[in-house]
Short mmCIF file of N, CA and C in Angstrom, two decimals:
data_model
loop_
_atom_site.label_atom_id
_atom_site.label_comp_id
_atom_site.label_asym_id
_atom_site.label_seq_id
_atom_site.Cartn_x
_atom_site.Cartn_y
_atom_site.Cartn_z
N MET A 258 41.06 16.71 -8.41
CA MET A 258 39.85 17.33 -8.11
C MET A 258 38.68 16.86 -8.45
N VAL A 259 38.47 16.16 -9.61
CA VAL A 259 37.15 15.50 -10.04
C VAL A 259 36.97 14.24 -9.25
N TRP A 260 37.86 13.51 -8.65
CA TRP A 260 37.59 12.41 -7.67
C TRP A 260 37.20 12.78 -6.53
N ARG A 261 37.62 13.95 -5.91
CA ARG A 261 36.90 14.79 -4.69
C ARG A 261 35.22 15.05 -4.83
N ILE A 262 35.29 15.58 -6.00
CA ILE A 262 33.62 16.05 -6.09
C ILE A 262 32.88 14.48 -6.13
N LEU A 263 33.36 13.71 -7.12
CA LEU A 263 32.78 12.15 -7.17
C LEU A 263 32.35 11.78 -5.64
N THR A 264 33.60 11.41 -5.11
CA THR A 264 33.73 11.30 -3.62
C THR A 264 32.50 11.97 -2.87
N GLY A 265 32.73 13.20 -2.86
CA GLY A 265 31.43 13.96 -1.91
C GLY A 265 30.33 13.69 -2.49
N LEU A 266 29.79 13.51 -3.56
CA LEU A 266 28.64 13.21 -4.21
C LEU A 266 28.17 11.70 -3.85
N LEU A 267 29.47 10.72 -3.71
CA LEU A 267 28.71 9.44 -3.25
C LEU A 267 28.46 9.41 -1.91
N ILE A 268 29.32 10.46 -0.96
CA ILE A 268 29.06 10.42 0.31
C ILE A 268 27.57 10.95 0.82
N VAL A 269 27.47 12.18 -0.02
CA VAL A 269 25.86 12.82 -0.09
C VAL A 269 24.88 11.40 -0.47
N LEU A 270 25.05 11.02 -1.35
CA LEU A 270 24.12 9.83 -1.77
C LEU A 270 23.93 8.72 -0.74
N ILE A 271 25.02 8.29 -0.45
CA ILE A 271 24.93 7.14 0.65
C ILE A 271 24.40 7.57 1.80
N LEU A 272 24.56 9.01 2.62
CA LEU A 272 23.85 9.52 3.35
C LEU A 272 22.29 9.84 3.34
N LEU A 273 21.91 10.32 2.06
CA LEU A 273 20.47 10.28 1.53
C LEU A 273 19.73 8.75 1.96
N LEU A 274 20.44 7.92 1.19
CA LEU A 274 19.70 6.57 1.28
C LEU A 274 19.50 5.97 2.71
N LEU A 275 20.59 6.44 3.63
CA LEU A 275 20.75 5.95 5.10
C LEU A 275 19.23 6.66 5.63
N VAL A 276 19.19 7.96 5.27
CA VAL A 276 18.14 8.86 5.93
C VAL A 276 16.77 8.04 5.47
N LEU A 277 16.48 7.96 4.22
CA LEU A 277 15.43 7.29 3.57
C LEU A 277 15.16 6.21 4.11
N HIS A 278 16.15 5.22 4.02
CA HIS A 278 15.90 3.86 5.06
C HIS A 278 15.46 4.02 6.24
N VAL A 279 16.30 4.73 7.16
CA VAL A 279 15.61 4.94 8.51
C VAL A 279 14.22 5.52 8.70
N ARG A 280 13.90 6.45 7.86
CA ARG A 280 12.85 7.11 7.95
C ARG A 280 11.57 6.16 7.61
N ALA A 281 11.78 5.27 6.44
CA ALA A 281 11.01 4.16 5.92
C ALA A 281 10.86 3.22 6.88
N ARG A 282 11.74 2.73 7.97
CA ARG A 282 11.64 1.67 8.83
C ARG A 282 10.68 2.32 10.23
N GLY A 283 11.07 3.43 10.00
CA GLY A 283 10.43 4.13 11.36
C GLY A 283 8.84 4.42 11.01
N ASN A 284 8.55 4.62 9.87
CA ASN A 284 7.14 4.75 9.63
C ASN A 284 6.28 3.33 9.45
N ARG A 285 7.20 2.61 9.04
CA ARG A 285 6.46 1.21 8.80
C ARG A 285 6.49 0.71 10.58
N ARG A 286 6.98 0.93 11.35
CA ARG A 286 7.38 0.52 12.67
C ARG A 286 6.06 1.19 13.51
N GLU A 287 5.97 2.50 13.34
CA GLU A 287 4.73 3.58 13.67
C GLU A 287 3.47 2.73 13.10
N GLU A 288 3.25 2.20 12.07
CA GLU A 288 1.92 1.64 11.46
C GLU A 288 1.84 0.32 12.41
N GLU A 289 2.85 -0.25 12.55
CA GLU A 289 2.51 -1.73 13.13
C GLU A 289 2.26 -1.45 14.43
N LEU A 290 2.95 -0.75 15.12
CA LEU A 290 2.25 -0.31 16.32
C LEU A 290 1.00 0.26 16.61
N THR A 291 0.46 1.17 15.79
CA THR A 291 -0.97 1.34 15.66
C THR A 291 -1.71 0.00 15.36
N LEU A 292 -1.44 -0.94 14.51
CA LEU A 292 -2.11 -1.95 14.10
C LEU A 292 -2.24 -3.01 15.23
N SER A 293 -1.22 -3.00 16.15
CA SER A 293 -1.17 -3.78 17.31
C SER A 293 -2.02 -3.55 18.16
N THR A 294 -2.82 -2.10 18.24
CA THR A 294 -3.83 -2.03 19.09
C THR A 294 -5.17 -1.98 18.60
N LEU A 295 -5.00 -2.34 17.35
CA LEU A 295 -6.50 -2.61 16.60
C LEU A 295 -6.71 -3.90 16.59
N PRO A 296 -8.20 -4.46 16.80
CA PRO A 296 -8.44 -5.86 16.29
C PRO A 296 -8.51 -6.20 14.69
N LYS A 297 -7.91 -7.38 15.01
CA LYS A 297 -7.78 -7.93 13.34
C LYS A 297 -8.82 -8.93 12.91
N ALA A 298 -10.05 -7.89 12.89
CA ALA A 298 -11.48 -8.56 12.75
C ALA A 298 -11.96 -8.87 11.35
N ILE A 299 -10.96 -8.72 10.24
CA ILE A 299 -11.27 -8.97 8.74
C ILE A 299 -10.55 -10.04 8.38
N THR A 300 -11.20 -10.75 7.57
CA THR A 300 -10.06 -11.87 6.93
C THR A 300 -10.41 -11.58 5.20
N LEU A 301 -9.22 -11.32 5.12
CA LEU A 301 -8.98 -10.70 3.60
C LEU A 301 -8.37 -11.58 2.59
N SER A 302 -9.10 -12.05 1.61
CA SER A 302 -8.40 -13.05 0.71
C SER A 302 -8.77 -12.79 -0.65
N SER A 303 -7.95 -13.47 -1.77
CA SER A 303 -7.77 -13.37 -3.03
C SER A 303 -7.87 -14.72 -4.00
N GLN A 304 -8.92 -14.60 -5.06
CA GLN A 304 -8.93 -15.55 -5.70
C GLN A 304 -7.71 -15.66 -6.81
N SER A 305 -7.03 -14.65 -6.92
CA SER A 305 -5.80 -14.32 -7.65
C SER A 305 -4.38 -14.86 -7.22
N PHE A 306 -4.69 -15.04 -5.73
CA PHE A 306 -3.23 -15.25 -5.47
C PHE A 306 -3.35 -15.87 -3.83
N PRO A 307 -2.81 -16.98 -3.57
CA PRO A 307 -2.79 -17.36 -2.14
C PRO A 307 -2.09 -16.79 -0.93
N PRO A 308 -2.50 -16.55 0.34
CA PRO A 308 -1.94 -15.85 1.03
C PRO A 308 -0.35 -15.92 1.26
N GLY A 309 0.53 -14.98 1.16
CA GLY A 309 1.99 -15.17 1.27
C GLY A 309 2.48 -15.89 -0.33
N GLY A 310 1.60 -15.97 -1.16
CA GLY A 310 1.96 -16.55 -2.56
C GLY A 310 2.47 -15.61 -3.57
N ASP A 311 2.76 -15.86 -4.53
CA ASP A 311 3.38 -14.96 -5.62
C ASP A 311 1.95 -14.12 -6.41
N LEU A 312 1.77 -13.17 -6.53
CA LEU A 312 1.12 -12.33 -7.48
C LEU A 312 0.96 -13.11 -8.84
N PRO A 313 -0.08 -13.30 -9.61
CA PRO A 313 0.03 -13.67 -10.98
C PRO A 313 0.34 -12.52 -11.83
N LEU A 314 1.25 -13.26 -13.05
CA LEU A 314 1.77 -12.23 -13.98
C LEU A 314 0.69 -11.22 -14.62
N ALA A 315 -0.69 -11.78 -14.57
CA ALA A 315 -1.76 -10.80 -15.14
C ALA A 315 -1.65 -9.40 -14.27
N CYS A 316 -1.43 -9.49 -12.98
CA CYS A 316 -1.43 -8.51 -11.98
C CYS A 316 -0.01 -7.71 -11.96
N SER A 317 0.74 -7.91 -12.74
CA SER A 317 1.90 -7.53 -12.70
C SER A 317 2.22 -6.54 -14.11
N CYS A 318 3.31 -5.71 -13.80
CA CYS A 318 3.73 -4.97 -15.26
C CYS A 318 4.29 -6.01 -16.21
N LYS A 319 4.61 -7.46 -15.99
CA LYS A 319 4.88 -8.29 -17.11
C LYS A 319 3.51 -8.72 -17.79
N GLY A 320 2.33 -8.18 -17.04
CA GLY A 320 1.03 -8.80 -17.75
C GLY A 320 0.19 -7.59 -18.27
N SER A 321 -1.15 -7.80 -18.14
CA SER A 321 -1.90 -6.65 -18.13
C SER A 321 -1.74 -5.64 -17.26
N GLY A 322 -1.53 -5.99 -15.91
CA GLY A 322 -1.29 -5.05 -14.94
C GLY A 322 -2.56 -4.64 -14.20
N HIS A 323 -3.45 -5.64 -14.11
CA HIS A 323 -4.82 -5.18 -13.47
C HIS A 323 -4.82 -5.53 -12.07
N SER A 324 -5.56 -5.19 -11.16
CA SER A 324 -5.54 -5.32 -9.77
C SER A 324 -6.04 -6.77 -9.67
N PRO A 325 -5.51 -7.36 -8.46
CA PRO A 325 -6.37 -8.77 -8.01
C PRO A 325 -7.59 -8.64 -7.57
N SER A 326 -8.17 -10.00 -7.73
CA SER A 326 -9.66 -9.75 -6.81
C SER A 326 -9.37 -9.93 -5.48
N LEU A 327 -10.16 -9.09 -4.78
CA LEU A 327 -10.05 -8.96 -3.35
C LEU A 327 -11.54 -9.25 -2.59
N THR A 328 -11.61 -10.33 -1.38
CA THR A 328 -12.81 -10.44 -0.97
C THR A 328 -12.45 -10.36 0.63
N TRP A 329 -13.45 -9.89 1.38
CA TRP A 329 -13.08 -9.69 2.81
C TRP A 329 -14.43 -9.79 3.51
N LYS A 330 -14.30 -10.72 4.72
CA LYS A 330 -15.17 -10.93 5.59
C LYS A 330 -15.00 -10.41 6.90
N SER A 331 -15.86 -9.39 7.46
CA SER A 331 -15.91 -8.59 8.49
C SER A 331 -16.68 -9.01 9.84
N ARG A 332 -16.27 -8.80 10.93
CA ARG A 332 -16.85 -9.28 12.11
C ARG A 332 -17.24 -7.85 12.93
N VAL A 333 -17.03 -6.81 11.99
CA VAL A 333 -17.00 -5.72 12.93
C VAL A 333 -18.36 -5.10 12.65
N PRO A 334 -19.14 -4.46 13.98
CA PRO A 334 -20.36 -3.91 13.95
C PRO A 334 -20.27 -2.24 13.59
N GLY A 335 -21.32 -1.71 13.11
CA GLY A 335 -21.33 -0.36 12.92
C GLY A 335 -20.38 0.17 11.90
N VAL A 336 -20.04 -0.51 10.70
CA VAL A 336 -18.98 0.02 9.91
C VAL A 336 -19.47 0.98 9.12
N LYS A 337 -18.96 2.36 8.87
CA LYS A 337 -19.70 3.05 7.66
C LYS A 337 -18.76 3.28 6.67
N SER A 338 -17.82 2.75 6.61
CA SER A 338 -17.05 2.82 5.27
C SER A 338 -16.01 1.73 5.24
N TYR A 339 -15.09 1.42 4.12
CA TYR A 339 -14.00 0.74 4.22
C TYR A 339 -12.89 1.40 3.56
N ALA A 340 -11.82 1.04 3.96
CA ALA A 340 -10.63 1.77 3.02
C ALA A 340 -9.72 0.67 2.81
N LEU A 341 -9.00 0.95 1.62
CA LEU A 341 -8.07 -0.12 1.31
C LEU A 341 -6.85 0.45 0.82
N LEU A 342 -5.44 -0.28 1.35
CA LEU A 342 -4.33 0.65 1.02
C LEU A 342 -3.27 -0.62 0.59
N THR A 343 -2.88 -0.61 -0.64
CA THR A 343 -1.84 -1.25 -0.89
C THR A 343 -0.18 -1.12 -0.95
N THR A 344 0.54 -1.65 -0.41
CA THR A 344 1.85 -0.98 0.19
C THR A 344 3.07 -2.02 -0.21
N ASP A 345 4.03 -1.41 -1.08
CA ASP A 345 5.35 -2.12 -1.17
C ASP A 345 6.08 -1.67 0.04
N TYR A 346 6.44 -2.37 1.07
CA TYR A 346 7.34 -2.00 2.06
C TYR A 346 8.99 -2.32 1.67
N ASP A 347 8.99 -3.07 0.57
CA ASP A 347 10.31 -3.32 0.10
C ASP A 347 10.96 -2.66 -0.76
N ALA A 348 10.39 -1.63 -0.99
CA ALA A 348 10.97 -0.60 -2.22
C ALA A 348 12.10 0.22 -1.79
N VAL A 349 13.25 0.22 -2.54
CA VAL A 349 13.55 -0.23 -3.92
C VAL A 349 14.11 -1.62 -3.86
N LEU A 350 14.94 -1.62 -2.52
CA LEU A 350 15.56 -2.86 -2.54
C LEU A 350 14.96 -3.83 -1.24
N ALA A 351 14.56 -4.68 -1.50
CA ALA A 351 14.05 -5.58 -0.33
C ALA A 351 15.03 -5.52 1.00
N ARG A 352 16.44 -6.04 0.61
CA ARG A 352 17.20 -5.91 1.74
C ARG A 352 17.55 -4.69 2.66
N PHE A 353 17.39 -3.52 1.55
CA PHE A 353 17.56 -2.16 2.09
C PHE A 353 16.47 -1.27 1.76
N PRO A 354 15.16 -1.23 2.09
CA PRO A 354 14.14 -0.51 1.92
C PRO A 354 14.26 1.05 2.14
N ILE A 355 14.00 1.75 1.06
CA ILE A 355 14.00 3.33 1.49
C ILE A 355 12.77 3.72 1.14
N ALA A 356 11.64 3.29 1.03
CA ALA A 356 10.39 3.54 0.86
C ALA A 356 9.24 2.65 1.12
N ASN A 357 7.88 3.26 1.75
CA ASN A 357 6.96 2.56 1.90
C ASN A 357 5.97 2.86 0.63
N PHE A 358 6.07 2.37 -0.53
CA PHE A 358 5.50 2.61 -1.90
C PHE A 358 4.08 2.18 -1.86
N SER A 359 3.21 3.21 -2.32
CA SER A 359 1.86 3.25 -2.25
C SER A 359 1.37 2.70 -3.57
N HIS A 360 1.01 1.48 -3.97
CA HIS A 360 0.32 0.96 -5.17
C HIS A 360 -0.93 1.28 -5.30
N TRP A 361 -2.00 1.36 -4.18
CA TRP A 361 -3.42 1.63 -4.32
C TRP A 361 -4.00 2.22 -3.01
N VAL A 362 -5.04 3.37 -3.44
CA VAL A 362 -5.46 4.25 -2.17
C VAL A 362 -6.99 4.07 -2.46
N LEU A 363 -7.53 3.24 -1.82
CA LEU A 363 -9.07 3.49 -1.98
C LEU A 363 -9.71 3.85 -0.51
N TYR A 364 -10.92 4.39 -0.40
CA TYR A 364 -11.62 4.91 0.64
C TYR A 364 -12.90 5.17 0.16
N ASN A 365 -13.90 5.17 1.60
CA ASN A 365 -15.11 5.21 1.40
C ASN A 365 -16.02 4.31 0.62
N LEU A 366 -15.65 3.14 0.43
CA LEU A 366 -16.22 2.00 0.15
C LEU A 366 -17.37 1.69 0.87
N PRO A 367 -18.67 1.63 0.60
CA PRO A 367 -19.69 1.20 1.27
C PRO A 367 -19.87 0.05 2.22
N PRO A 368 -20.34 -0.04 3.26
CA PRO A 368 -20.60 -1.32 4.12
C PRO A 368 -20.89 -2.44 3.55
N SER A 369 -21.56 -2.27 2.40
CA SER A 369 -22.29 -3.37 1.82
C SER A 369 -21.25 -4.01 0.78
N VAL A 370 -20.10 -3.22 0.35
CA VAL A 370 -19.14 -3.76 -0.44
C VAL A 370 -18.13 -4.88 0.22
N ARG A 371 -18.24 -5.64 -0.13
CA ARG A 371 -17.10 -6.91 0.56
C ARG A 371 -16.30 -7.67 -0.29
N SER A 372 -16.03 -7.22 -1.75
CA SER A 372 -14.93 -7.65 -2.66
C SER A 372 -14.94 -6.58 -3.66
N LEU A 373 -13.85 -6.92 -4.31
CA LEU A 373 -13.75 -6.14 -5.74
C LEU A 373 -13.13 -7.16 -6.83
N PRO A 374 -13.70 -7.31 -7.81
CA PRO A 374 -13.25 -8.13 -8.70
C PRO A 374 -11.77 -8.05 -9.50
N GLU A 375 -11.26 -8.97 -10.00
CA GLU A 375 -9.88 -8.90 -10.45
C GLU A 375 -10.22 -8.07 -11.52
N GLY A 376 -9.26 -6.79 -11.89
CA GLY A 376 -9.35 -6.00 -12.73
C GLY A 376 -10.30 -4.87 -12.62
N VAL A 377 -10.66 -4.70 -11.55
CA VAL A 377 -11.67 -3.62 -11.41
C VAL A 377 -11.14 -2.15 -11.81
N THR A 378 -12.17 -1.58 -12.43
CA THR A 378 -11.56 -0.14 -13.04
C THR A 378 -12.09 1.07 -12.06
N SER A 379 -11.38 2.21 -12.42
CA SER A 379 -11.69 3.29 -11.62
C SER A 379 -13.29 3.51 -11.68
N GLU A 380 -13.97 3.33 -12.98
CA GLU A 380 -15.01 3.60 -13.15
C GLU A 380 -15.92 2.62 -12.31
N GLN A 381 -15.88 1.84 -12.30
CA GLN A 381 -16.41 0.54 -11.36
C GLN A 381 -16.44 0.67 -10.10
N LEU A 382 -15.29 1.24 -9.42
CA LEU A 382 -15.04 1.80 -7.88
C LEU A 382 -15.97 2.65 -7.75
N LEU A 383 -15.95 3.91 -8.65
CA LEU A 383 -16.90 4.84 -8.66
C LEU A 383 -18.44 4.56 -8.40
N LEU A 384 -18.84 3.67 -9.24
CA LEU A 384 -20.11 3.23 -9.25
C LEU A 384 -20.39 2.17 -7.75
N LEU A 385 -19.45 1.86 -7.27
CA LEU A 385 -19.71 1.13 -6.26
C LEU A 385 -20.00 1.89 -4.78
N GLY A 386 -19.55 3.31 -5.33
CA GLY A 386 -19.59 4.21 -4.32
C GLY A 386 -18.30 4.65 -3.53
N GLY A 387 -17.08 3.86 -4.13
CA GLY A 387 -15.86 4.04 -3.56
C GLY A 387 -15.48 5.19 -3.92
N ARG A 388 -13.99 5.79 -3.48
CA ARG A 388 -13.24 6.98 -3.88
C ARG A 388 -11.85 6.39 -4.14
N ILE A 389 -10.77 7.03 -4.98
CA ILE A 389 -9.68 6.61 -5.43
C ILE A 389 -8.78 7.90 -5.11
N GLY A 390 -7.74 7.49 -4.13
CA GLY A 390 -6.75 8.50 -3.78
C GLY A 390 -5.60 8.46 -4.51
N ASP A 391 -4.53 9.15 -4.39
CA ASP A 391 -3.14 9.18 -5.10
C ASP A 391 -2.52 8.11 -4.64
N ASN A 392 -1.79 7.45 -5.69
CA ASN A 392 -0.82 6.16 -5.25
C ASN A 392 0.53 6.78 -5.23
N GLY A 393 1.43 6.15 -5.17
CA GLY A 393 3.16 6.70 -5.14
C GLY A 393 3.63 7.47 -6.44
N MET A 394 2.62 7.35 -7.17
CA MET A 394 3.09 7.97 -8.76
C MET A 394 2.05 9.40 -8.86
N GLY A 395 1.32 9.43 -7.90
CA GLY A 395 0.36 10.67 -8.02
C GLY A 395 -0.65 10.39 -9.12
N GLU A 396 -1.04 9.22 -9.24
CA GLU A 396 -2.30 8.76 -10.08
C GLU A 396 -3.31 8.07 -9.47
N GLN A 397 -4.64 7.98 -9.77
CA GLN A 397 -5.72 7.35 -9.14
C GLN A 397 -6.14 6.05 -9.53
N THR A 398 -5.19 5.12 -9.37
CA THR A 398 -5.21 3.99 -10.13
C THR A 398 -4.33 2.71 -9.45
N PHE A 399 -4.43 1.46 -9.58
CA PHE A 399 -3.54 0.48 -9.00
C PHE A 399 -2.37 0.42 -9.94
N ILE A 400 -1.09 0.53 -9.15
CA ILE A 400 0.07 0.49 -9.98
C ILE A 400 0.46 -1.04 -9.89
N PRO A 401 0.57 -1.80 -10.98
CA PRO A 401 1.15 -3.27 -10.86
C PRO A 401 2.29 -3.48 -10.25
N PRO A 402 2.63 -4.49 -9.71
CA PRO A 402 4.24 -4.73 -9.18
C PRO A 402 5.11 -4.75 -10.19
N CYS A 403 6.15 -4.44 -9.94
CA CYS A 403 7.19 -4.14 -11.17
C CYS A 403 8.45 -3.95 -10.30
N PRO A 404 8.81 -4.56 -9.59
CA PRO A 404 10.01 -4.36 -8.58
C PRO A 404 11.32 -4.33 -9.56
N PRO A 405 12.51 -3.42 -9.03
CA PRO A 405 13.57 -3.34 -10.31
C PRO A 405 14.46 -4.38 -9.78
N PHE A 406 14.51 -4.92 -8.52
CA PHE A 406 15.43 -5.88 -7.85
C PHE A 406 14.84 -6.54 -6.70
N ASP A 407 15.26 -7.89 -6.85
CA ASP A 407 14.87 -8.61 -5.72
C ASP A 407 12.96 -8.95 -5.73
N ARG A 408 12.74 -10.05 -4.68
CA ARG A 408 11.34 -10.03 -4.77
C ARG A 408 10.97 -9.33 -3.73
N HIS A 409 9.66 -8.57 -4.04
CA HIS A 409 8.98 -7.55 -3.21
C HIS A 409 7.88 -8.40 -2.61
N ARG A 410 7.32 -7.75 -1.55
CA ARG A 410 6.38 -8.20 -0.77
C ARG A 410 5.06 -7.12 -0.88
N TYR A 411 3.91 -7.45 -1.28
CA TYR A 411 3.02 -6.37 -1.68
C TYR A 411 1.78 -6.68 -0.49
N THR A 412 1.65 -5.47 0.34
CA THR A 412 0.43 -5.84 1.36
C THR A 412 -0.78 -4.93 1.13
N PHE A 413 -1.65 -5.83 0.89
CA PHE A 413 -3.10 -5.33 1.00
C PHE A 413 -3.79 -5.45 2.42
N ARG A 414 -4.30 -3.85 2.61
CA ARG A 414 -4.83 -3.88 4.11
C ARG A 414 -6.22 -3.20 3.96
N VAL A 415 -7.17 -4.00 4.48
CA VAL A 415 -8.56 -3.50 4.46
C VAL A 415 -8.90 -2.81 5.81
N TYR A 416 -9.24 -1.66 6.21
CA TYR A 416 -9.60 -0.92 7.27
C TYR A 416 -11.31 -0.62 7.41
N ALA A 417 -12.03 -1.11 8.49
CA ALA A 417 -13.07 -0.83 8.78
C ALA A 417 -13.37 0.35 9.43
N LEU A 418 -14.16 1.62 9.04
CA LEU A 418 -14.20 2.84 9.33
C LEU A 418 -15.36 3.07 10.19
N ASP A 419 -15.52 3.75 11.22
CA ASP A 419 -16.71 4.18 11.97
C ASP A 419 -17.17 5.64 11.40
N THR A 420 -16.69 6.09 10.25
CA THR A 420 -17.13 7.22 9.29
C THR A 420 -16.79 6.97 8.07
N ARG A 421 -17.16 7.90 7.14
CA ARG A 421 -17.00 8.29 5.76
C ARG A 421 -15.94 9.33 5.67
N LEU A 422 -14.94 9.51 5.18
CA LEU A 422 -14.13 10.29 4.97
C LEU A 422 -14.11 11.48 4.02
N SER A 423 -13.71 12.54 4.53
CA SER A 423 -13.81 13.95 3.54
C SER A 423 -12.36 14.57 3.27
N PHE A 424 -11.93 14.99 2.16
CA PHE A 424 -10.59 15.41 2.03
C PHE A 424 -11.14 16.78 1.05
N THR A 425 -10.12 17.74 1.12
CA THR A 425 -10.27 18.97 0.31
C THR A 425 -9.47 18.76 -1.13
N ARG A 426 -8.62 17.76 -0.88
CA ARG A 426 -7.82 17.25 -2.13
C ARG A 426 -7.68 15.89 -2.15
N LEU A 427 -7.28 15.18 -3.48
CA LEU A 427 -6.99 13.77 -3.54
C LEU A 427 -5.82 13.47 -2.46
N PRO A 428 -6.58 12.26 -1.56
CA PRO A 428 -5.63 12.14 -0.28
C PRO A 428 -4.58 11.06 -1.00
N THR A 429 -3.31 11.19 -0.33
CA THR A 429 -2.48 10.14 -0.38
C THR A 429 -2.52 9.12 0.51
N ARG A 430 -1.42 8.11 0.55
CA ARG A 430 -1.96 6.99 1.38
C ARG A 430 -1.67 7.62 2.89
N GLN A 431 -0.71 8.53 3.17
CA GLN A 431 -0.24 8.93 4.48
C GLN A 431 -1.56 9.97 4.94
N ASP A 432 -2.13 10.80 4.05
CA ASP A 432 -3.25 11.44 4.29
C ASP A 432 -4.32 10.61 4.79
N LEU A 433 -4.38 9.50 4.24
CA LEU A 433 -5.79 8.22 4.60
C LEU A 433 -5.53 7.78 5.98
N LEU A 434 -4.02 7.46 6.16
CA LEU A 434 -3.68 6.89 7.27
C LEU A 434 -3.88 7.97 8.81
N ASP A 435 -3.55 9.22 8.04
CA ASP A 435 -3.67 10.27 9.36
C ASP A 435 -5.19 10.60 9.41
N ALA A 436 -6.23 10.51 8.33
CA ALA A 436 -7.73 10.81 8.49
C ALA A 436 -8.27 9.76 9.25
N MET A 437 -7.62 8.15 9.02
CA MET A 437 -8.50 7.18 9.90
C MET A 437 -8.03 6.95 11.19
N HIS A 438 -6.99 7.80 11.72
CA HIS A 438 -6.94 7.86 12.92
C HIS A 438 -7.92 7.80 14.05
N GLY A 439 -7.81 7.03 15.12
CA GLY A 439 -9.28 7.09 15.70
C GLY A 439 -10.47 6.67 15.37
N HIS A 440 -10.49 6.11 14.09
CA HIS A 440 -11.82 5.88 13.27
C HIS A 440 -11.77 4.26 13.02
N VAL A 441 -10.49 3.75 13.34
CA VAL A 441 -10.39 2.20 12.72
C VAL A 441 -11.25 1.19 13.65
N LEU A 442 -12.15 0.69 13.33
CA LEU A 442 -12.92 -0.45 14.14
C LEU A 442 -12.29 -1.78 13.98
N GLY A 443 -11.56 -2.05 12.75
CA GLY A 443 -11.07 -3.47 12.87
C GLY A 443 -10.13 -3.34 11.33
N TYR A 444 -9.46 -4.41 11.08
CA TYR A 444 -8.53 -4.47 9.66
C TYR A 444 -8.40 -5.76 9.52
N GLY A 445 -7.77 -5.97 8.17
CA GLY A 445 -7.30 -7.36 7.90
C GLY A 445 -6.60 -7.42 6.83
N GLU A 446 -5.30 -8.05 6.57
CA GLU A 446 -4.42 -7.80 5.46
C GLU A 446 -4.10 -9.42 4.89
N LEU A 447 -3.40 -8.90 3.54
CA LEU A 447 -3.21 -10.25 3.03
C LEU A 447 -1.99 -9.59 1.89
N THR A 448 -0.89 -10.66 2.04
CA THR A 448 0.54 -9.95 1.37
C THR A 448 0.70 -11.12 0.37
N GLY A 449 1.13 -10.61 -0.66
CA GLY A 449 1.56 -11.30 -1.94
C GLY A 449 3.03 -10.88 -2.46
N SER A 450 3.64 -12.03 -3.01
CA SER A 450 4.97 -11.41 -3.47
C SER A 450 5.09 -11.38 -5.02
N PHE A 451 6.14 -10.79 -5.62
CA PHE A 451 6.41 -10.77 -6.97
C PHE A 451 7.94 -10.28 -7.49
N GLN A 452 8.22 -11.15 -8.24
CA GLN A 452 9.77 -10.76 -8.81
C GLN A 452 9.80 -10.73 -10.08
N ARG A 453 10.30 -9.66 -10.85
CA ARG A 453 10.40 -9.70 -12.16
C ARG A 453 11.37 -10.89 -12.88
#
């Protein structure tokens, strides 16, 4: 009798993981399809790590866990604000991702802001005129990379918008993506990796 219950629970768990995997892949495909219709007119770089390179220990859970430096060059006219999303598309297993996990949600950065220093604080972001949304843990901060398994890729993506965004509550990554729809003038991205 016990083995039947355990087998049933195992089957339910496997089905749940399959559903989450299919949903995560579908959401990522939908994002990539939307991005394919937008101009990639922003060059995003970092002094903390090279494109496609490893994020430094200082920017991970093995170090102080602060955010990397980011700088962007935009060829987009008429920008009213910038938004920035940092996403781990490899959560929880890189070979079988089940979530597009949000590490950082920033929006309403003024057009004059084209860089963020390494270890930028929430207070500094607010002083710059930006706003911080809820990350995947429901917090208004940068979650440092700390993958439990495998090497994960972390995508930093900056969006140039033709408007400033307003929300009645703190937005999540998905809230921001929904609100930006139809307002993105261009974007740029940078990916770094990390393995514990």
